[in-house]
Coordinates of C-alpha atoms (C1' of nucleotides) in Angstrom, one line a residue:
Chain A
X496 CA -11.5 47.3 28.9
X497 CA -11.8 44.9 25.7
X498 CA -8.5 43.3 24.6
X499 CA -6.6 44.4 21.6
X500 CA -5.0 42.0 19.6
X501 CA -1.3 42.6 18.8
X502 CA -1.9 42.3 15.3
X503 CA -4.5 45.3 15.4
X504 CA -2.5 47.1 18.2
X505 CA 0.6 47.6 15.8
X506 CA -1.8 49.4 13.2
X507 CA -3.4 51.6 16.0
X508 CA -2.8 55.3 16.6
X509 CA -0.3 56.4 18.9
X510 CA -1.4 57.8 22.4
X511 CA -4.1 55.4 22.7
X512 CA -4.8 53.4 26.0
X513 CA -5.2 49.6 25.2
X514 CA -5.3 46.1 26.8
X515 CA -3.3 43.4 25.4
X516 CA -2.8 39.9 26.7
X517 CA -0.1 37.3 25.5
X518 CA 2.9 35.2 26.3
X519 CA 6.6 36.7 26.9
X520 CA 9.1 35.7 24.5
X521 CA 11.8 37.5 26.0
X522 CA 12.6 39.9 28.9
X523 CA 15.6 42.1 28.7
X524 CA 17.1 45.0 31.0
X525 CA 14.4 44.6 33.5
X526 CA 12.7 46.8 31.1
X527 CA 11.7 45.5 27.8
X528 CA 9.2 42.4 27.3
X529 CA 8.7 41.0 23.9
X530 CA 4.9 39.8 24.1
X531 CA 3.2 37.5 21.6
X532 CA -0.5 36.5 21.4
X533 CA -0.4 34.4 18.1
X534 CA -2.2 37.1 16.0
X535 CA 0.5 37.7 14.0
X536 CA 4.4 36.9 13.9
X537 CA 5.5 40.1 15.5
X538 CA 5.8 40.7 19.2
X539 CA 4.7 43.9 20.8
X540 CA 7.3 45.6 22.7
X541 CA 6.4 46.5 26.0
X542 CA 8.2 49.2 28.0
X543 CA 8.1 49.2 31.8
X544 CA 8.0 53.0 32.7
X545 CA 9.6 52.9 36.3
X546 CA 12.7 54.0 38.3
X547 CA 14.8 51.3 39.5
X548 CA 14.1 52.3 43.3
X549 CA 10.6 50.9 42.6
X550 CA 12.2 47.5 41.6
X551 CA 12.3 46.3 45.2
X552 CA 8.8 47.1 46.2
X553 CA 7.7 45.3 42.9
X554 CA 10.3 42.4 42.9
X555 CA 7.6 39.8 43.1
X556 CA 6.1 40.9 39.6
X557 CA 9.8 41.7 38.3
X558 CA 10.7 38.0 39.2
X559 CA 7.7 36.4 37.5
X560 CA 7.9 38.2 34.3
X561 CA 9.9 35.1 32.5
X562 CA 10.0 33.7 29.2
X563 CA 6.8 31.8 28.3
X564 CA 5.0 33.6 31.4
X565 CA 1.5 34.8 30.3
X566 CA 0.5 38.8 31.0
X567 CA -2.0 41.0 30.7
X568 CA -1.3 44.4 30.4
X569 CA -2.8 47.9 29.9
X570 CA -0.6 50.7 28.5
X571 CA -0.1 53.4 26.1
X572 CA 0.8 52.9 22.7
X573 CA 3.6 55.3 21.6
X574 CA 6.4 55.5 18.9
X575 CA 9.3 53.5 19.7
X576 CA 12.6 55.1 20.7
X577 CA 14.5 51.9 19.7
X578 CA 14.9 50.8 16.1
X579 CA 13.4 47.2 16.1
X580 CA 9.8 48.3 15.8
X581 CA 7.6 51.1 15.0
X582 CA 5.5 51.4 18.2
X583 CA 5.7 50.1 21.8
X584 CA 3.5 50.0 24.6
X585 CA 4.6 52.0 28.1
X586 CA 3.2 50.5 31.0
X587 CA 3.5 50.7 35.2
X588 CA 3.9 47.8 37.1
X589 CA 0.6 48.3 38.4
X590 CA -0.5 47.8 34.6
X591 CA 1.1 44.4 34.6
X592 CA -1.0 41.1 35.6
X593 CA 0.8 37.8 35.5
X594 CA -1.9 35.4 34.4
X595 CA 0.3 32.3 34.1
X596 CA 3.9 31.8 35.7
X597 CA 6.5 29.8 33.8
X598 CA 9.4 28.5 36.2
X599 CA 12.5 29.1 34.3
X600 CA 14.1 26.1 35.4
X601 CA 11.5 24.0 34.0
X602 CA 11.1 26.2 30.9
X603 CA 14.8 25.6 30.3
X604 CA 14.0 21.9 29.8
X605 CA 11.8 22.7 26.8
X606 CA 12.0 24.3 23.5
X607 CA 10.6 27.4 25.0
X608 CA 14.0 28.5 26.1
X609 CA 15.1 31.4 23.8
X610 CA 17.4 29.9 21.3
X611 CA 17.6 27.8 18.1
X612 CA 16.4 24.4 18.3
X613 CA 16.5 21.3 15.7
X614 CA 13.3 20.5 14.0
X615 CA 13.7 17.1 15.5
X616 CA 13.6 18.4 18.8
X617 CA 10.5 20.8 18.0
X618 CA 8.8 17.5 16.8
X619 CA 9.2 15.8 20.1
X620 CA 7.6 18.7 21.9
X621 CA 5.0 19.4 19.3
X622 CA 2.7 20.4 22.2
X623 CA 4.8 23.8 22.7
X624 CA 6.1 24.3 19.3
X625 CA 3.3 26.4 18.5
X626 CA 4.9 28.9 20.5
X627 CA 7.7 29.4 18.4
X628 CA 7.8 32.0 15.4
X629 CA 8.1 29.0 12.9
X630 CA 5.5 27.2 13.8
X631 CA 3.0 29.9 14.6
X632 CA 3.8 31.1 10.9
X633 CA 3.4 27.7 9.7
X634 CA 0.0 26.9 11.4
X635 CA -1.5 30.4 10.3
X636 CA -0.6 29.5 6.7
X637 CA -2.2 26.0 7.4
X638 CA -5.4 27.6 8.4
X639 CA -5.5 30.1 5.4
X640 CA -4.9 27.4 3.1
X641 CA -7.9 25.6 4.5
X642 CA -10.0 28.6 4.3
X643 CA -8.8 29.1 0.7
X644 CA -10.0 25.6 -0.1
X645 CA -13.4 26.0 1.1
X646 CA -13.8 29.7 -0.5
X647 CA -12.5 28.2 -4.0
X648 CA -14.8 25.5 -4.2
X649 CA -17.7 27.6 -2.6
X650 CA -17.4 30.3 -4.9
X651 CA -17.5 27.8 -7.9
X652 CA -20.7 26.2 -6.7
X653 CA -19.2 22.9 -5.1
X654 CA -20.9 21.2 -2.3
X655 CA -18.6 20.2 0.6
X656 CA -19.5 16.7 1.3
X657 CA -18.8 14.5 4.5
X658 CA -18.0 11.5 3.2
X659 CA -17.5 8.6 6.2
X660 CA -14.6 8.0 8.2
X661 CA -15.4 4.7 9.3
X662 CA -16.1 2.4 6.3
X663 CA -16.7 -1.0 5.6
X664 CA -15.6 -1.2 2.1
X665 CA -12.2 -2.9 1.7
X666 CA -12.1 -2.5 -2.2
X667 CA -10.8 0.8 -2.8
X668 CA -7.3 -0.5 -3.1
X669 CA -5.8 2.6 -1.9
X670 CA -3.4 1.2 0.6
X671 CA -3.4 -0.8 4.0
X672 CA -6.1 0.2 6.4
X673 CA -6.6 0.9 10.2
X674 CA -9.1 -1.5 11.6
X675 CA -11.8 0.0 13.8
X676 CA -13.0 -2.3 16.3
X677 CA -14.5 -2.6 19.8
X678 CA -13.8 -6.4 20.1
X679 CA -11.5 -7.6 22.9
X680 CA -8.1 -7.4 21.5
X681 CA -6.9 -10.4 23.7
X682 CA -9.7 -12.8 23.1
X683 CA -11.9 -11.9 20.3
X684 CA -14.7 -13.7 19.2
X685 CA -13.8 -16.8 16.9
X686 CA -15.9 -18.3 13.9
X687 CA -15.9 -22.1 13.7
X688 CA -13.0 -22.0 11.1
X689 CA -11.0 -19.9 13.6
X690 CA -11.2 -16.5 12.0
X691 CA -12.1 -13.2 13.9
X692 CA -16.1 -13.2 14.1
X693 CA -16.6 -9.4 12.9
X694 CA -20.3 -10.2 12.9
X695 CA -19.9 -9.7 16.7
X696 CA -18.3 -6.5 16.1
X697 CA -19.9 -2.9 16.4
X698 CA -21.0 -2.6 12.9
X699 CA -21.8 -6.4 12.5
X700 CA -19.0 -6.2 10.0
X701 CA -15.1 -5.7 9.5
X702 CA -14.7 -1.9 9.4
X703 CA -11.7 0.4 9.1
X704 CA -10.8 4.0 8.7
X705 CA -11.1 5.5 5.3
X706 CA -8.3 5.8 2.8
X707 CA -10.1 7.7 0.4
X708 CA -13.6 9.3 0.3
X709 CA -13.6 9.3 -3.2
X710 CA -16.1 6.5 -4.1
X711 CA -18.6 8.1 -1.9
X712 CA -17.9 11.5 -3.6
X713 CA -18.6 9.9 -6.9
X714 CA -22.1 9.1 -5.3
X715 CA -22.5 12.8 -4.5
X716 CA -21.4 14.3 -7.5
X717 CA -23.9 11.8 -9.4
X718 CA -26.8 14.0 -8.1
X719 CA -25.2 17.5 -6.7
X720 CA -22.8 17.9 -9.8
X721 CA -19.9 19.2 -8.2
X722 CA -18.7 18.1 -4.6
X723 CA -15.5 17.9 -2.7
X724 CA -14.4 16.1 0.5
X725 CA -11.7 17.7 3.0
X726 CA -11.2 15.4 5.8
X727 CA -8.6 13.1 7.7
X728 CA -7.3 10.1 5.7
X729 CA -5.7 7.3 7.3
X730 CA -3.0 4.9 5.8
X731 CA -1.5 2.2 8.0
X732 CA 1.6 1.7 5.4
X733 CA 4.8 1.3 6.9
X734 CA 6.2 4.6 5.4
X735 CA 9.1 6.4 6.8
X736 CA 9.7 9.1 4.6
X737 CA 9.5 12.9 4.8
X738 CA 6.4 12.9 2.3
X739 CA 4.0 10.3 4.0
X740 CA 1.8 10.5 7.3
X741 CA -0.4 7.8 8.6
X742 CA -3.1 10.1 9.1
X743 CA -3.3 13.3 6.8
X744 CA -5.7 15.6 5.2
X745 CA -7.0 15.1 1.8
X746 CA -9.2 17.1 -0.5
X747 CA -11.1 15.4 -3.2
X748 CA -13.2 17.3 -5.8
X749 CA -15.4 15.1 -8.2
X750 CA -17.3 16.7 -10.9
X751 CA -20.0 14.9 -13.1
X752 CA -19.7 15.4 -16.8
X753 CA -16.0 16.3 -16.6
X754 CA -13.5 14.5 -18.9
X755 CA -9.8 14.3 -18.1
X756 CA -8.9 17.7 -19.6
X757 CA -11.6 19.6 -17.6
X758 CA -9.9 17.6 -14.7
X759 CA -6.6 19.0 -15.6
X760 CA -7.8 22.5 -16.0
X761 CA -9.4 22.2 -12.6
X762 CA -6.4 21.0 -10.8
X763 CA -4.2 23.8 -12.1
X764 CA -6.5 26.4 -11.6
X765 CA -7.0 25.2 -7.9
X766 CA -3.6 25.0 -7.1
X767 CA -2.7 28.5 -8.7
X768 CA -5.5 30.0 -6.6
X769 CA -4.4 28.5 -3.5
X770 CA -0.9 29.7 -4.0
X771 CA -2.0 33.1 -5.1
X772 CA -4.1 33.3 -1.7
X773 CA -0.9 32.6 0.4
X774 CA 0.9 35.4 -1.3
X775 CA -2.2 37.7 -0.8
X776 CA -2.8 36.9 2.8
X777 CA 0.0 35.3 4.5
X778 CA 2.8 37.6 3.4
X779 CA 4.5 38.4 6.8
X780 CA 4.7 34.7 7.5
X781 CA 6.0 33.8 4.3
X782 CA 8.6 36.5 4.5
X783 CA 9.6 34.8 7.7
X784 CA 9.9 31.6 6.1
X785 CA 11.8 32.8 3.2
X786 CA 14.4 34.3 5.7
X787 CA 14.6 30.8 7.5
X788 CA 15.0 29.0 4.3
X789 CA 18.0 31.3 3.1
X790 CA 19.6 30.8 6.4
X791 CA 19.3 27.1 6.0
X792 CA 20.6 27.3 2.3
X793 CA 23.8 29.3 3.3
X794 CA 24.7 26.1 5.4
X795 CA 24.4 23.7 2.2
X796 CA 27.0 23.3 -0.5
X797 CA 26.1 25.1 -3.9
X798 CA 25.2 22.1 -5.7
X799 CA 22.3 21.2 -3.1
X800 CA 20.7 24.6 -2.8
X801 CA 17.6 25.9 -4.5
X802 CA 17.8 27.5 -7.5
X803 CA 14.7 29.8 -6.6
X804 CA 13.9 31.1 -3.2
X805 CA 10.3 30.3 -1.7
X806 CA 8.6 33.2 -2.9
X807 CA 10.2 32.9 -6.3
X808 CA 9.1 29.1 -6.8
X809 CA 5.3 30.3 -5.6
X810 CA 5.4 33.1 -8.4
X811 CA 7.0 30.8 -10.8
X812 CA 4.3 28.2 -10.5
X813 CA 1.6 31.1 -11.0
X814 CA 3.2 32.6 -14.0
X815 CA 3.6 29.2 -15.9
X816 CA 1.3 26.6 -17.6
X817 CA 1.8 23.3 -16.1
X818 CA 3.4 20.9 -18.7
X819 CA 1.1 18.3 -19.7
X820 CA 2.2 15.1 -21.3
X821 CA 1.2 11.5 -21.5
X822 CA 3.2 8.5 -19.9
X823 CA 4.2 7.2 -23.0
X824 CA 5.7 10.6 -23.9
X825 CA 7.5 10.9 -20.6
X826 CA 8.9 7.3 -21.1
X827 CA 10.4 8.5 -24.6
X828 CA 12.0 11.8 -22.8
X829 CA 13.4 9.2 -20.2
X830 CA 14.9 7.0 -22.5
X831 CA 16.7 9.7 -24.4
X832 CA 17.7 11.8 -21.3
X833 CA 21.3 11.9 -20.4
X834 CA 21.1 10.3 -17.1
X835 CA 19.6 7.2 -18.8
X836 CA 22.3 7.2 -21.5
X837 CA 25.0 7.6 -18.9
X838 CA 23.3 4.8 -16.7
X839 CA 22.6 7.2 -13.8
X840 CA 19.2 5.8 -13.1
X841 CA 18.8 3.3 -10.4
X842 CA 15.6 1.9 -11.8
X843 CA 14.6 0.8 -15.0
X844 CA 12.8 2.6 -17.6
X845 CA 10.3 0.5 -20.0
X846 CA 6.8 1.1 -21.0
X847 CA 4.3 -0.5 -18.5
X848 CA 6.7 -0.1 -15.7
X849 CA 5.6 2.7 -13.0
X850 CA 8.1 5.8 -12.8
X851 CA 10.3 5.9 -9.7
X852 CA 10.6 9.1 -8.1
X853 CA 14.4 9.6 -9.6
X854 CA 12.3 9.7 -13.0
X855 CA 9.6 12.0 -11.8
X856 CA 12.1 14.4 -10.2
X857 CA 14.2 14.5 -13.6
X858 CA 11.1 15.5 -15.8
X859 CA 10.2 18.1 -13.1
X860 CA 13.4 19.4 -11.9
X861 CA 15.6 19.0 -14.8
X862 CA 13.8 18.5 -18.1
X863 CA 10.7 21.0 -17.8
X864 CA 11.7 23.0 -14.7
X865 CA 8.1 23.2 -14.0
X866 CA 4.9 21.6 -12.5
X867 CA 4.3 18.4 -14.9
X868 CA 0.8 16.7 -15.5
X869 CA 1.4 13.2 -16.5
X870 CA -1.7 11.5 -18.0
X871 CA -2.7 8.2 -19.7
X872 CA -0.9 5.6 -17.7
X873 CA -0.9 1.9 -18.3
X874 CA -4.1 0.4 -16.8
X875 CA -2.2 -2.4 -14.9
X876 CA -0.5 0.1 -12.8
X877 CA -3.6 2.5 -11.8
X878 CA -6.5 1.8 -9.8
X879 CA -9.6 0.0 -11.2
X880 CA -12.1 2.9 -11.3
X881 CA -10.0 4.7 -13.7
X882 CA -11.6 5.2 -17.2
X883 CA -10.2 3.0 -20.1
X884 CA -8.8 4.8 -23.0
X885 CA -9.5 3.5 -26.3
X886 CA -6.2 2.3 -27.1
X887 CA -7.0 -0.8 -24.9
X888 CA -3.7 -0.1 -22.9
X889 CA -4.2 3.0 -21.0
X890 CA -6.4 4.7 -18.5
X891 CA -7.3 8.4 -18.0
X892 CA -5.3 9.1 -15.1
X893 CA -3.5 12.1 -14.2
X894 CA -0.7 12.9 -11.6
X895 CA 0.4 16.5 -11.0
X896 CA 4.0 16.6 -10.0
X897 CA 5.5 19.5 -8.3
X898 CA 9.3 20.1 -7.5
X899 CA 10.8 18.9 -4.3
X900 CA 7.5 17.5 -3.6
X901 CA 6.8 14.9 -6.1
X902 CA 3.0 13.9 -6.4
X903 CA 0.9 16.4 -4.9
X904 CA -2.3 15.5 -6.7
X905 CA -3.4 12.0 -8.2
X906 CA -6.7 11.7 -10.1
X907 CA -8.5 10.5 -13.3
X908 CA -11.8 10.7 -15.4
X909 CA -13.9 7.7 -13.6
X910 CA -15.2 4.5 -15.5
X911 CA -18.6 5.1 -16.1
X912 CA -19.6 2.3 -18.6
X913 CA -20.9 -0.5 -16.5
X914 CA -19.2 -3.4 -18.7
X915 CA -16.0 -2.1 -18.7
X916 CA -16.1 -1.3 -15.1
X917 CA -16.9 -4.9 -13.9
X918 CA -14.2 -6.0 -16.1
X919 CA -11.8 -4.2 -14.7
X920 CA -12.9 -5.2 -11.3
X921 CA -12.6 -8.7 -12.1
X922 CA -8.8 -8.0 -13.5
X923 CA -8.1 -6.5 -9.8
X924 CA -9.7 -9.3 -8.3
X925 CA -12.4 -7.1 -6.6
X926 CA -16.1 -8.9 -6.1
X927 CA -18.3 -6.3 -7.7
X928 CA -21.1 -7.3 -5.4
X929 CA -19.0 -5.9 -2.7
X930 CA -19.3 -2.5 -4.5
X931 CA -23.1 -3.0 -5.4
X932 CA -23.6 0.8 -4.3
X933 CA -20.9 1.9 -6.5
X934 CA -22.2 0.3 -9.4
X935 CA -25.7 1.6 -8.9
X936 CA -24.6 5.0 -10.0
X937 CA -23.6 3.3 -13.4
X938 CA -26.9 1.6 -13.6
X939 CA -29.0 4.7 -13.0
X940 CA -28.2 7.5 -15.6
X941 CA -24.6 6.7 -15.5
X942 CA -22.5 9.9 -16.7
X943 CA -18.9 10.9 -17.4
X944 CA -17.2 12.3 -14.3
X945 CA -13.7 13.0 -13.0
X946 CA -11.9 14.1 -9.8
X947 CA -8.6 13.9 -8.0
X948 CA -7.0 13.9 -4.4
X949 CA -4.8 16.4 -3.2
X950 CA -2.5 15.8 -0.2
X951 CA -3.1 19.0 2.1
X952 CA 0.1 18.5 3.8
X953 CA 2.1 18.3 0.6
X954 CA 0.7 21.5 -0.6
X955 CA 1.7 23.0 2.6
X956 CA 5.2 21.8 2.3
X957 CA 5.4 23.7 -1.2
X958 CA 3.8 26.8 0.3
X959 CA 5.8 27.0 3.2
X960 CA 9.3 25.4 1.9
X961 CA 9.4 22.8 5.0
X962 CA 10.9 19.8 3.9
X963 CA 9.6 17.4 6.2
X964 CA 5.6 16.6 6.2
X965 CA 5.8 16.4 9.9
X966 CA 6.4 20.0 10.3
X967 CA 3.1 21.1 8.5
X968 CA 0.8 19.1 10.5
X969 CA 0.4 19.9 14.2
X970 CA 0.6 16.4 15.6
X971 CA 2.1 14.0 13.3
X972 CA 1.2 10.3 13.2
X973 CA 4.0 8.1 11.7
X974 CA 4.9 4.4 12.3
X975 CA 6.1 4.2 16.2
X976 CA 4.7 7.6 16.6
X977 CA 1.4 8.8 18.0
X978 CA 2.3 11.0 21.0
X979 CA -0.1 14.0 22.0
Chain B
rU1011 C1' 10.2 -3.0 5.2
rC1012 C1' 15.3 -2.1 2.7
rC1013 C1' 20.0 1.1 2.5
rU1014 C1' 22.9 4.6 5.3
rC1015 C1' 24.2 7.9 9.1
rU1016 C1' 23.6 9.4 14.3
rU1017 C1' 22.7 8.7 19.7
rU1018 C1' 27.8 12.2 25.3
rA1019 C1' 24.9 18.4 30.3
rG1020 C1' 18.2 21.4 29.3
rC1021 C1' 20.0 22.2 23.6
rU1022 C1' 23.9 22.1 19.8
rC1023 C1' 28.2 19.5 19.8
rA1024 C1' 33.9 18.3 20.6
rG1025 C1' 36.1 14.1 23.2
rU1026 C1' 43.2 12.0 20.3
rU1027 C1' 46.1 5.1 20.1
rG1028 C1' 41.2 1.9 25.0
rG1029 C1' 44.4 5.0 30.4
rU1030 C1' 43.8 10.1 36.0
rU1031 C1' 38.4 13.7 38.2
rA1032 C1' 34.2 13.7 30.5
rG1033 C1' 34.8 19.7 28.2
rA1034 C1' 32.9 24.0 25.0
rG1035 C1' 29.1 27.5 23.5
rC1036 C1' 24.2 28.8 24.4
rA1037 C1' 20.6 28.0 28.0
rC1038 C1' 19.7 27.9 33.5
rC1039 C1' 20.6 30.0 38.8
rU1040 C1' 22.8 34.2 41.8
rG1041 C1' 24.5 39.3 41.4
rA1042 C1' 24.9 44.0 38.3
rC1043 C1' 22.2 46.8 34.6
rU1044 C1' 16.4 52.4 32.4
rG1045 C1' 16.8 52.2 25.1
rU1046 C1' 17.2 46.4 25.0
rU1047 C1' 16.3 43.8 20.1
rA1048 C1' 17.6 35.4 20.9
rA1049 C1' 20.8 42.3 25.5
rU1050 C1' 25.4 42.5 28.1
rC1051 C1' 28.9 41.6 32.3
rA1052 C1' 31.0 38.7 36.7
rG1053 C1' 30.4 34.0 39.2
rG1054 C1' 27.8 29.3 40.1
rG1055 C1' 25.2 24.4 39.4
rG1056 C1' 24.2 20.8 36.2
rG1057 C1' 26.3 13.9 33.3
rU1058 C1' 22.1 6.4 33.6
rC1059 C1' 28.1 9.1 27.9
rC1060 C1' 20.6 5.5 24.1
rU1061 C1' 19.8 0.1 26.2
rA1062 C1' 21.3 -5.0 27.3
rG1063 C1' 25.4 -8.0 26.8
rG1064 C1' 30.5 -9.1 25.8
rU1065 C1' 36.2 -8.1 25.3
rU1066 C1' 39.8 -6.1 28.6
rC1067 C1' 43.9 -4.9 34.1
rA1068 C1' 41.1 -0.8 32.3
rA1069 C1' 35.5 1.2 27.8
rG1070 C1' 32.2 7.5 26.2
rU1071 C1' 35.9 5.2 22.9
rC1072 C1' 36.4 -1.9 20.5
rC1073 C1' 32.5 -6.1 19.5
rU1074 C1' 27.5 -8.3 19.4
rA1075 C1' 22.0 -7.5 19.7
rG1076 C1' 18.3 -4.0 20.4
rA1077 C1' 15.8 0.8 20.4
rA1078 C1' 14.9 5.8 18.9
rG1079 C1' 15.9 9.7 15.4
rG1080 C1' 17.6 11.9 10.6
rG1081 C1' 18.6 11.3 5.3
rG1082 C1' 17.5 8.1 0.8
rA1083 C1' 14.3 4.2 -1.4
rG1084 C1' 9.5 1.4 -2.0
rC1085 C1' 4.0 2.3 -1.5
rC1086 C1' 1.4 6.9 -2.2
rA1087 C1' -1.4 12.2 -1.3

RNA sequence: UCCUCUUUAGCUCAGUUGGUUAGAGCACCUGACUGUUAAUCAGGGGGUCCUAGGUUCAAGUCCUAGAAGGGGAGCCA
């Protein structure tokens, strides 16, 4: 018989004989097995239809139906007599095959033991946390969001571009990089002036893991028109926060002939599509996350609680236009704000200084109370490739700020004018020759274009309501942590 | 990297002014249990008090250094 997934079994006609396989979540009264196979959040209840006088004869199998064991069971689907579920599967001992044992003494030492665990402990056992309701829900949603991203871009005629993960360009300015090398770490070959001789390394030059696929994506966009990347990204920054990972996944669309307004429109439409997709396709898991969040919120003091629930926050973003304003306007608002007047901000506010997260949070969570797109930042505080505005002071940058998360998207219209671009590179102490291939796109039929980077895990934080980024990626890499 | 808090049983935590044999709930083990929903009831086992020094007659408790983790900040997505 072919295996039926529990997700489908729960919808199937009563009276049918089916085969299911999965892992035991709990076993009660020598009779009721809660079986989960990951196809959905819900368990299937197996009811063992035997008299107690058969127990002795089947002691071996009875003993081995323990939390976390894997089973294969054939049985008949019937209407449930209990109140917790609509249907259940009735089976005899002879219908149950133990596929994999789980010793209760050992299970007890893991998060598989059927009780509530802290997120910190679950993180330490990331290899087992998939087996929990919470993390199976999160990673089903993660899959659905990844799929929705590809679907969105495919439906809009974008091309998925695989930009390199190993890269020799060191001028992107997006952060500290991880070196990729096969040289002997203890005794690397040295040049005459005592530096590491990377000419003897695998690529014949110093290479690193990518911090962004943007520059290469621009090259693709200059022919394919619209491209996007979706891949791992590596930052060797010593960031110890709930919003940063050393290895994370980033989506970077890049569109020829788009200006900053087009770019804002794309980012807003894209985010709304993804949130709508989650509501349309992940409701069972979202309901579970909602209930979990509500239980958590009850533990907190009133003033720290969310004003809106998870699903309400998602619907709220869908039904409101993102607030679009310039950096200069944002500074004005902040200078006129109550917290500024009462000297409640820790960091200074002045034109030319980057906004601190307390300022961004004020704008998003207090002033506008919805997602905000900030544009036209001072040129000195943004990357070299962002297009100079005509005022001579600002660049066509945009940051999309979300409540509770901060910057979820960073992007810009790119500088397409060769002279301006070279001028900017010099200002930022980047040797133009090192990016000769990038500059070539401006030599041969240059065109206005724009793009942005979306942090995949930050999106997932918003969609799942998880407040630590380490809980929305299977195996988080952070300073001092690369287990599994 | 900075600020701050935490580290005691498998887990979550209590542990008084430094003082006898370090406790609870859950989990686990043994037994009971055919309509349970993280089942329930009875009994039982289980400790490198984060690590290394130090003070003291005596340290889970006080001091110094370090490690790991949480929260916040910087950097950013």
